[in-house]
Short mmCIF file of C-alpha atoms and ligand atoms in Angstrom, two decimals:
data_model
loop_
_atom_site.label_atom_id
_atom_site.label_comp_id
_atom_site.label_asym_id
_atom_site.label_seq_id
_atom_site.Cartn_x
_atom_site.Cartn_y
_atom_site.Cartn_z
CA MET A 238 0.00 0.00 0.00
CA GLY A 239 1.36 3.36 -0.98
CA LEU A 240 -0.33 5.25 1.83
CA HIS A 241 1.90 5.82 4.82
CA ARG A 242 0.38 8.51 7.06
CA LEU A 243 -2.43 10.88 7.90
CA THR A 244 -1.52 14.34 6.70
CA HIS A 245 -4.30 16.42 8.25
CA VAL A 246 -7.87 16.54 9.47
CA THR A 247 -10.35 19.37 9.06
CA LEU A 248 -12.94 19.52 11.83
CA ALA A 249 -16.23 21.36 11.83
CA THR A 250 -16.77 22.85 15.27
CA PRO A 251 -19.57 25.09 16.55
CA ASP A 252 -17.32 27.76 18.06
CA GLY A 253 -14.08 28.17 16.17
CA THR A 254 -12.59 30.69 18.57
CA ALA A 255 -13.17 28.54 21.63
CA ALA A 256 -11.91 25.42 19.85
CA ALA A 257 -8.78 27.22 18.70
CA ALA A 258 -8.01 28.24 22.28
CA PHE A 259 -8.46 24.63 23.40
CA TYR A 260 -6.13 23.11 20.80
CA ASP A 261 -3.56 25.78 21.58
CA GLN A 262 -3.66 24.71 25.23
CA PHE A 263 -3.65 21.06 24.10
CA GLY A 264 -0.17 21.76 22.81
CA LEU A 265 -0.60 22.15 19.07
CA ALA A 266 1.18 25.12 17.54
CA PRO A 267 -0.99 27.74 15.80
CA THR A 268 0.15 28.23 12.19
CA GLY A 269 -2.54 30.62 11.05
CA ALA A 270 -6.18 31.36 11.55
CA ASP A 271 -7.70 28.11 12.83
CA ARG A 272 -4.75 25.96 11.72
CA PHE A 273 -2.41 24.01 13.98
CA ALA A 274 0.75 21.98 13.63
CA SER A 275 2.06 19.01 15.55
CA ALA A 276 5.76 18.86 16.38
CA ASP A 277 6.66 16.21 13.80
CA GLY A 278 3.68 16.07 11.43
CA GLY A 279 3.48 19.71 10.33
CA GLU A 280 0.14 21.43 9.90
CA GLN A 281 -2.33 18.71 10.79
CA LEU A 282 -5.47 20.36 12.20
CA ARG A 283 -7.81 22.82 10.55
CA LEU A 284 -10.95 24.15 12.20
CA VAL A 285 -14.03 25.34 10.36
CA GLU A 286 -16.98 26.85 12.19
CA ASP A 287 -20.17 24.89 11.68
CA ALA A 288 -22.98 23.87 14.02
CA HIS A 289 -22.60 20.15 13.20
CA ARG A 290 -19.31 18.83 14.58
CA ARG A 291 -17.80 16.34 12.16
CA VAL A 292 -14.81 15.59 9.97
CA LEU A 293 -14.98 17.70 6.83
CA GLU A 294 -11.74 16.55 5.25
CA LEU A 295 -9.19 13.85 5.93
CA GLY A 296 -5.76 14.06 4.33
CA LEU A 297 -3.72 10.96 3.54
CA GLY A 298 -0.08 10.85 2.50
CA ALA A 299 1.20 8.55 -0.24
CA ALA A 300 4.76 7.73 -1.27
CA ASP A 301 4.63 8.84 -4.90
CA LEU A 302 2.38 9.82 -7.79
CA ASP A 303 2.07 6.22 -8.96
CA ASP A 304 0.39 5.45 -5.65
CA LEU A 305 -2.20 8.12 -6.37
CA ASP A 306 -2.88 6.45 -9.74
CA GLY A 307 -3.22 3.07 -8.08
CA ILE A 308 -5.60 4.31 -5.41
CA ALA A 309 -7.67 6.19 -8.00
CA ASP A 310 -7.97 3.00 -10.08
CA ARG A 311 -8.96 1.06 -6.99
CA LEU A 312 -11.67 3.57 -6.07
CA ARG A 313 -13.08 3.76 -9.60
CA ALA A 314 -13.17 -0.03 -9.90
CA ARG A 315 -15.55 0.00 -6.94
CA GLY A 316 -17.70 2.83 -8.27
CA LEU A 317 -16.29 5.29 -5.75
CA PRO A 318 -15.39 8.90 -6.56
CA ALA A 319 -11.82 9.67 -7.60
CA ASP A 320 -10.89 13.02 -9.11
CA ARG A 321 -7.25 13.25 -10.03
CA ASP A 322 -5.23 16.27 -11.00
CA ARG A 323 -1.47 16.51 -11.34
CA ASP A 324 -0.54 16.04 -7.69
CA THR A 325 -3.77 15.42 -5.81
CA LEU A 326 -6.41 12.72 -5.64
CA ARG A 327 -9.76 13.83 -4.26
CA SER A 328 -12.45 11.44 -3.17
CA HIS A 329 -15.54 11.47 -0.98
CA GLU A 330 -17.15 9.08 1.48
CA HIS A 331 -20.84 9.66 1.04
CA ALA A 332 -22.20 8.18 4.29
CA THR A 333 -20.13 10.49 6.50
CA GLY A 334 -19.67 13.30 3.99
CA ILE A 335 -15.91 13.20 4.51
CA ASP A 336 -13.78 14.61 1.69
CA VAL A 337 -10.62 12.55 1.35
CA VAL A 338 -7.54 14.19 -0.14
CA VAL A 339 -4.51 12.07 -1.04
CA THR A 340 -1.21 13.77 -1.80
CA VAL A 341 2.43 12.77 -1.98
CA ALA A 342 3.81 13.58 1.47
CA PRO A 343 7.07 13.05 3.31
CA ARG A 344 7.13 10.32 5.90
CA ILE A 345 6.91 11.47 9.49
CA ARG A 346 10.28 11.01 11.11
CA SER A 347 10.40 11.57 14.84
CA ALA A 348 13.64 11.99 16.70
CA ALA A 349 14.05 9.16 19.18
CA THR A 350 13.59 9.98 22.83
CA THR A 351 15.84 8.55 25.50
CA ALA A 352 13.39 7.58 28.21
CA ALA A 353 14.90 6.10 31.35
CA VAL A 354 13.99 2.55 32.31
CA PRO A 355 11.73 2.77 35.38
CA ASN A 356 12.80 1.36 38.69
CA ARG A 357 11.30 -2.08 39.18
CA PRO A 358 11.36 -4.49 42.12
CA GLY A 359 14.81 -6.01 42.12
CA ALA A 360 15.97 -3.83 39.24
CA ASN A 361 16.60 -0.26 40.32
CA THR A 362 18.06 1.47 37.29
CA ARG A 363 17.76 4.92 38.86
CA VAL A 364 19.52 5.32 42.18
CA ASP A 365 20.33 8.48 44.15
CA GLU A 366 18.43 10.70 41.70
CA ARG A 367 14.89 11.82 41.08
CA ALA A 368 12.82 10.58 38.13
CA GLU A 369 13.37 12.72 35.06
CA PRO A 370 9.66 13.36 34.24
CA ILE A 371 8.93 15.17 37.50
CA ASP A 372 11.22 18.01 36.48
CA ARG A 373 9.92 18.38 32.95
CA GLU A 374 8.91 21.93 32.24
CA GLY A 375 7.12 23.63 29.41
CA PRO A 376 4.04 22.54 27.51
CA VAL A 377 3.49 19.09 26.06
CA ARG A 378 3.84 19.20 22.28
CA PRO A 379 2.04 16.34 20.49
CA ARG A 380 4.30 14.71 17.89
CA LYS A 381 1.66 13.86 15.32
CA LEU A 382 -1.98 13.16 14.55
CA GLY A 383 -2.35 9.42 15.13
CA HIS A 384 -5.96 8.57 14.38
CA VAL A 385 -9.46 9.82 13.82
CA VAL A 386 -12.64 8.12 15.04
CA VAL A 387 -15.88 8.92 13.28
CA GLY A 388 -19.51 7.97 13.73
CA SER A 389 -21.36 6.96 10.60
CA THR A 390 -25.02 6.24 9.96
CA GLU A 391 -23.84 3.50 7.57
CA PRO A 392 -20.73 2.16 9.30
CA GLU A 393 -20.31 -0.86 7.02
CA VAL A 394 -20.39 1.38 3.96
CA THR A 395 -17.89 3.81 5.47
CA GLN A 396 -15.57 1.04 6.64
CA ARG A 397 -15.60 -0.65 3.22
CA TYR A 398 -14.75 2.70 1.66
CA PHE A 399 -11.55 2.84 3.69
CA THR A 400 -10.61 -0.83 3.30
CA ASP A 401 -11.81 -1.83 -0.17
CA GLY A 402 -11.65 1.66 -1.65
CA LEU A 403 -8.50 3.18 -0.18
CA GLY A 404 -6.69 0.01 0.85
CA PHE A 405 -6.62 0.43 4.63
CA LEU A 406 -5.79 -2.77 6.55
CA VAL A 407 -7.68 -4.19 9.53
CA SER A 408 -5.50 -4.46 12.65
CA ASP A 409 -8.15 -5.69 15.11
CA GLU A 410 -11.93 -5.91 15.22
CA ILE A 411 -14.82 -5.53 17.60
CA PRO A 412 -17.20 -7.68 15.54
CA GLY A 413 -20.34 -5.88 14.47
CA ILE A 414 -19.24 -2.64 16.12
CA ALA A 415 -15.96 -1.34 14.77
CA ALA A 416 -12.62 -2.19 13.24
CA PHE A 417 -9.25 -0.60 13.80
CA LEU A 418 -7.98 0.42 10.36
CA ARG A 419 -4.46 1.47 9.42
CA CYS A 420 -2.84 3.12 6.42
CA SER A 421 0.56 3.35 8.11
CA THR A 422 2.64 1.32 10.56
CA ASP A 423 0.50 2.63 13.42
CA HIS A 424 -2.03 0.15 14.82
CA HIS A 425 -4.88 2.35 13.70
CA ASN A 426 -5.39 5.60 11.83
CA VAL A 427 -9.16 5.46 11.32
CA LEU A 428 -11.96 3.83 13.27
CA VAL A 429 -15.57 3.90 12.11
CA GLN A 430 -18.44 3.22 14.49
CA GLY A 431 -22.19 3.22 14.01
CA ALA A 432 -24.03 6.34 15.12
CA PRO A 433 -27.47 7.93 14.78
CA VAL A 434 -25.85 10.93 13.10
CA THR A 435 -22.55 11.54 11.40
CA TYR A 436 -20.06 13.06 13.81
CA VAL A 437 -16.44 13.04 14.93
CA HIS A 438 -15.90 11.11 18.16
CA HIS A 439 -12.25 11.99 18.67
CA THR A 440 -8.91 12.83 17.21
CA SER A 441 -5.82 11.33 18.81
CA TRP A 442 -2.37 12.83 19.16
CA GLN A 443 0.89 11.09 20.00
CA VAL A 444 3.02 12.31 22.89
CA ASP A 445 6.34 10.96 24.09
CA ASP A 446 5.23 8.78 26.98
CA VAL A 447 2.69 8.25 29.72
CA ASP A 448 4.17 11.10 31.74
CA ASP A 449 3.48 13.53 28.92
CA ILE A 450 -0.08 12.19 28.71
CA GLY A 451 -0.44 13.06 32.38
CA ARG A 452 1.25 16.42 32.04
CA GLY A 453 -0.88 17.40 29.06
CA ALA A 454 -4.13 16.38 30.72
CA HIS A 455 -3.12 18.04 33.98
CA HIS A 456 -2.50 21.31 32.14
CA LEU A 457 -5.92 21.21 30.44
CA LEU A 458 -7.77 20.22 33.61
CA ASP A 459 -6.07 22.83 35.76
CA GLY A 460 -8.78 25.43 36.05
CA ASP A 461 -11.32 23.54 33.90
CA PRO A 462 -11.89 20.04 35.32
CA GLY A 463 -15.01 19.72 33.16
CA ARG A 464 -12.78 18.92 30.21
CA HIS A 465 -12.06 15.48 31.64
CA VAL A 466 -13.69 12.60 29.77
CA TRP A 467 -11.77 9.34 30.38
CA GLY A 468 -8.32 8.48 31.56
CA LEU A 469 -5.74 7.64 32.53
CA GLY A 470 -5.99 4.14 31.12
CA ARG A 471 -4.50 1.67 28.70
CA HIS A 472 -6.31 0.30 25.69
CA TYR A 473 -6.16 -3.42 24.99
CA LEU A 474 -6.52 -3.00 21.22
CA GLY A 475 -3.53 -0.91 20.19
CA SER A 476 -1.91 -1.22 23.65
CA ASN A 477 -1.68 2.55 24.02
CA TYR A 478 -2.00 4.60 27.16
CA PHE A 479 -4.82 7.15 26.78
CA TRP A 480 -6.48 10.18 28.27
CA TYR A 481 -9.45 11.82 26.55
CA LEU A 482 -10.35 15.48 27.00
CA ARG A 483 -13.40 17.33 25.67
CA ASP A 484 -13.00 20.31 23.37
CA PRO A 485 -15.51 23.18 23.64
CA GLY A 486 -17.59 21.79 20.77
CA GLY A 487 -17.98 18.36 22.39
CA THR A 488 -15.38 16.53 20.30
CA PHE A 489 -12.87 14.51 22.28
CA ALA A 490 -9.13 14.94 21.91
CA GLU A 491 -6.93 12.04 23.02
CA TYR A 492 -3.32 12.05 24.14
CA TYR A 493 -1.76 8.66 23.45
CA ALA A 494 1.60 6.95 23.89
CA ASP A 495 3.12 3.52 23.32
CA LEU A 496 0.81 2.41 20.50
CA ASP A 497 1.45 -0.92 18.75
CA VAL A 498 3.44 -0.56 15.52
CA ILE A 499 2.89 -3.03 12.68
CA GLU A 500 5.64 -3.12 10.09
CA HIS A 501 5.00 -6.64 8.78
CA ALA A 502 1.38 -7.50 8.16
CA ASP A 503 2.18 -11.21 8.00
CA ALA A 504 3.69 -11.06 11.51
CA TRP A 505 0.57 -9.51 13.05
CA THR A 506 -2.51 -11.57 13.90
CA PRO A 507 -5.68 -9.47 14.16
CA ARG A 508 -7.88 -10.23 17.14
CA ARG A 509 -11.65 -10.17 17.32
CA VAL A 510 -12.59 -8.95 20.79
CA THR A 511 -16.13 -9.01 22.13
CA ASP A 512 -15.69 -8.40 25.87
CA SER A 513 -14.73 -5.30 27.86
CA ARG A 514 -11.21 -5.48 26.46
CA ALA A 515 -12.69 -3.96 23.31
CA LEU A 516 -12.66 -0.70 25.25
CA PHE A 517 -9.69 -1.00 27.54
CA ALA A 518 -7.19 -3.16 29.38
CA TRP A 519 -7.34 -1.03 32.54
CA GLY A 520 -8.45 2.36 33.74
CA PRO A 521 -11.51 3.99 35.25
CA PRO A 522 -14.84 2.70 33.93
CA PRO A 523 -15.61 4.38 30.61
CA PRO A 524 -18.19 7.12 31.20
CA LEU A 525 -21.51 7.04 29.37
CA GLU A 526 -20.45 10.28 27.72
CA PHE A 527 -17.63 8.42 25.97
CA LEU A 528 -19.93 5.68 24.69
CA ALA A 529 -22.83 7.95 23.70
CA PRO A 530 -21.98 11.65 23.63
CA SER A 531 -24.95 13.57 24.99
CA ASP A 532 -25.12 16.05 22.14
CA LEU A 533 -26.04 13.27 19.70
CA GLY A 534 -29.50 13.29 21.21
CA VAL A 535 -29.67 9.57 21.97
CA SER A 536 -28.74 7.37 24.91
CA ALA A 537 -26.59 4.25 24.76
FE1 FE2 B 691 -8.39 6.71 20.25
#
């Protein structure tokens, strides 16, 4: 598959000014009016004011122009839209209304961090000194946009668009509910779930480690505890630590760290999980708000 990353996401949000202030505090760097960059992924978030919060556009990065040709052929063979100009492929997922834009993009290359090995019983690697994370200063800066989770009124249609149409691979499944889809070496880049209305459930942003998840959430909750949604916990599918915060429009923003990476599809065995592990390995109980956001007008 020629795709190798998410490039950007454009979110519709009811109050652009309030949302912009939130994502600034979240740690993304403003690059213009309602545009934000991650530390390693470049400009990855665009905000557009609209009463109906949803994903307007999702950008995907491919290796070269031949990949755009191949994906366009694949879409057209399935009767799906594919408009190609010299360096861009534009498509559209009709159930969610998401515009998909595929361009040739550089791979995201993150400088390696040098995290200390934690002290463990019988294996104290840090002696006579304090733990490095407690003295970290300055804001958390998310490295990149990791994944986007959307609600669709026709989840099977939307999921097939990403798998059959664009060539995403299935990493794990919650049968009948959702599948974790990847277009990169990350465990998942897109997840589609059924919903009474089209909406964006959350975007997820990679930080260095679990301490930076905690530091980022602490910063957002300091003075506005109502932003808390769910965390700290660890997902079973994807293995990542998580903490979800609520933006002013009701869309969740997730800090994540230590996600599974899949470089060899034949070495990875997808799992089909039907019990509580579908949601998490450990953490506080997921709140109803996470499972059925109140602004959708329905209960779980
Ligand atoms: Fe997530």
